[in-house]
Coordinates of C-alpha atoms in Angstrom, one line a residue:
M460 CA -113.8 -79.5 -83.6
K461 CA -111.2 -81.9 -82.3
K462 CA -112.6 -81.5 -78.7
S463 CA -116.1 -82.3 -79.9
N464 CA -114.9 -85.5 -81.7
L465 CA -113.0 -86.5 -78.6
F466 CA -116.0 -85.9 -76.4
M467 CA -118.2 -88.0 -78.8
F468 CA -115.7 -90.8 -78.8
G469 CA -115.6 -90.7 -75.0
M470 CA -119.4 -90.9 -74.8
V471 CA -119.5 -93.8 -77.2
L472 CA -116.8 -95.7 -75.3
L473 CA -118.6 -95.1 -72.0
T474 CA -121.9 -96.3 -73.4
V475 CA -120.3 -99.5 -74.8
L476 CA -118.7 -100.2 -71.4
M477 CA -121.9 -99.6 -69.5
V478 CA -123.9 -101.9 -71.8
S479 CA -121.3 -104.7 -71.7
C480 CA -121.0 -104.7 -67.9
H481 CA -124.8 -104.5 -67.6
K482 CA -125.3 -107.7 -69.6
G483 CA -123.3 -109.8 -67.2
R484 CA -125.0 -108.2 -64.3
N485 CA -128.4 -109.1 -65.7
K486 CA -127.4 -112.8 -65.8
L487 CA -126.1 -112.6 -62.2
V488 CA -129.2 -111.0 -60.7
N489 CA -131.1 -113.9 -59.2
S490 CA -130.9 -116.5 -56.5
W491 CA -128.3 -119.3 -56.7
K492 CA -127.7 -122.6 -54.9
I493 CA -124.2 -124.0 -54.3
T494 CA -124.0 -127.5 -56.0
A495 CA -120.3 -128.2 -55.9
V496 CA -117.3 -127.2 -53.9
E497 CA -113.7 -127.9 -55.1
P498 CA -111.3 -126.8 -52.3
K499 CA -107.8 -125.6 -53.3
I500 CA -106.7 -125.5 -49.6
P501 CA -107.4 -128.1 -47.0
L502 CA -111.1 -128.0 -46.1
S503 CA -112.7 -130.4 -43.6
D504 CA -115.6 -132.6 -44.9
S505 CA -117.9 -131.1 -42.3
L506 CA -117.2 -127.5 -43.5
K507 CA -117.7 -128.6 -47.1
N508 CA -121.0 -130.2 -46.2
V509 CA -122.1 -127.0 -44.4
I510 CA -121.3 -125.0 -47.5
L511 CA -123.2 -127.4 -49.7
T512 CA -126.2 -127.5 -47.4
N513 CA -126.5 -123.8 -46.6
G514 CA -124.8 -122.3 -49.6
T515 CA -127.0 -119.8 -51.5
L516 CA -126.5 -116.3 -52.9
T517 CA -129.1 -113.8 -54.0
F518 CA -127.9 -110.9 -56.1
T519 CA -130.1 -107.8 -56.6
E520 CA -130.0 -105.2 -59.3
D521 CA -129.0 -102.5 -56.9
G522 CA -125.7 -104.2 -56.2
H523 CA -126.5 -106.1 -53.0
V524 CA -126.0 -109.7 -52.1
T525 CA -127.3 -112.0 -49.3
G526 CA -126.7 -115.6 -48.6
Y527 CA -124.1 -118.0 -47.3
L528 CA -120.7 -118.8 -48.7
Q529 CA -118.2 -119.7 -46.0
N530 CA -120.3 -117.7 -43.5
E531 CA -123.5 -115.7 -43.5
I532 CA -123.8 -112.6 -45.7
N533 CA -126.7 -110.4 -44.6
N534 CA -126.1 -107.1 -46.2
G535 CA -123.3 -107.5 -48.6
T536 CA -122.5 -105.8 -51.9
F537 CA -121.0 -107.0 -55.1
A538 CA -119.1 -105.6 -58.1
L539 CA -118.9 -107.3 -61.4
T540 CA -116.2 -106.1 -63.8
K541 CA -114.1 -107.2 -66.8
G542 CA -117.2 -108.0 -68.8
G543 CA -118.6 -110.3 -66.1
K544 CA -115.4 -112.3 -65.6
S545 CA -114.4 -110.7 -62.2
L546 CA -116.7 -110.7 -59.2
V547 CA -116.0 -109.1 -55.8
I548 CA -118.4 -109.9 -53.0
K549 CA -118.1 -107.8 -49.9
D550 CA -119.8 -108.8 -46.6
E551 CA -121.4 -106.3 -44.3
T552 CA -118.0 -105.5 -42.6
G553 CA -116.5 -104.7 -46.0
T554 CA -114.3 -107.8 -46.3
P555 CA -113.8 -108.5 -50.0
Y556 CA -114.0 -111.9 -51.5
P557 CA -112.6 -111.6 -55.1
C558 CA -113.0 -114.4 -57.6
E559 CA -113.0 -115.1 -61.3
S560 CA -116.6 -115.7 -62.5
T561 CA -118.2 -117.6 -65.3
I562 CA -121.9 -116.8 -65.7
T563 CA -124.3 -118.6 -68.0
D564 CA -128.1 -118.6 -68.0
D565 CA -128.4 -121.2 -65.3
Q566 CA -124.9 -121.7 -63.9
L567 CA -122.4 -119.5 -62.0
I568 CA -118.8 -120.6 -61.3
L569 CA -116.8 -118.7 -58.7
D570 CA -113.1 -119.4 -58.7
S571 CA -111.1 -117.9 -55.8
K572 CA -107.7 -118.8 -54.3
E573 CA -109.4 -120.9 -51.6
M574 CA -111.9 -122.9 -53.7
K575 CA -114.0 -123.2 -56.8
I576 CA -117.7 -123.1 -56.3
T577 CA -120.4 -124.0 -58.8
L578 CA -123.9 -122.6 -58.3
K579 CA -127.2 -123.3 -60.1
K580 CA -130.0 -120.8 -60.6
I581 CA -132.9 -121.5 -58.3

């Protein structure tokens, strides 16, 4: 009897976790354009302008991401955890770019150790 109660509790907990993570992922799945860059380390004006001009990210439901942050991302992946507050983008070589994320219906803020980037839904 105790094992079945423990199993049921585990299933309910797993379901709650999956639903809460999926909600943030649904808001993220879309195309986004970088609208603001706030460097935390020295960044040349020309590089900042390149990021603002070319900066886009497209997230898909199957966990893939393409676009341009500091360089081109052609076949990257992403993981959204902590209820949508932590986002890790990996480029095609597997290099991780972790950041804190704030996701609303039309705005995405990515805060990493190098810079804070604001994106608007396209």
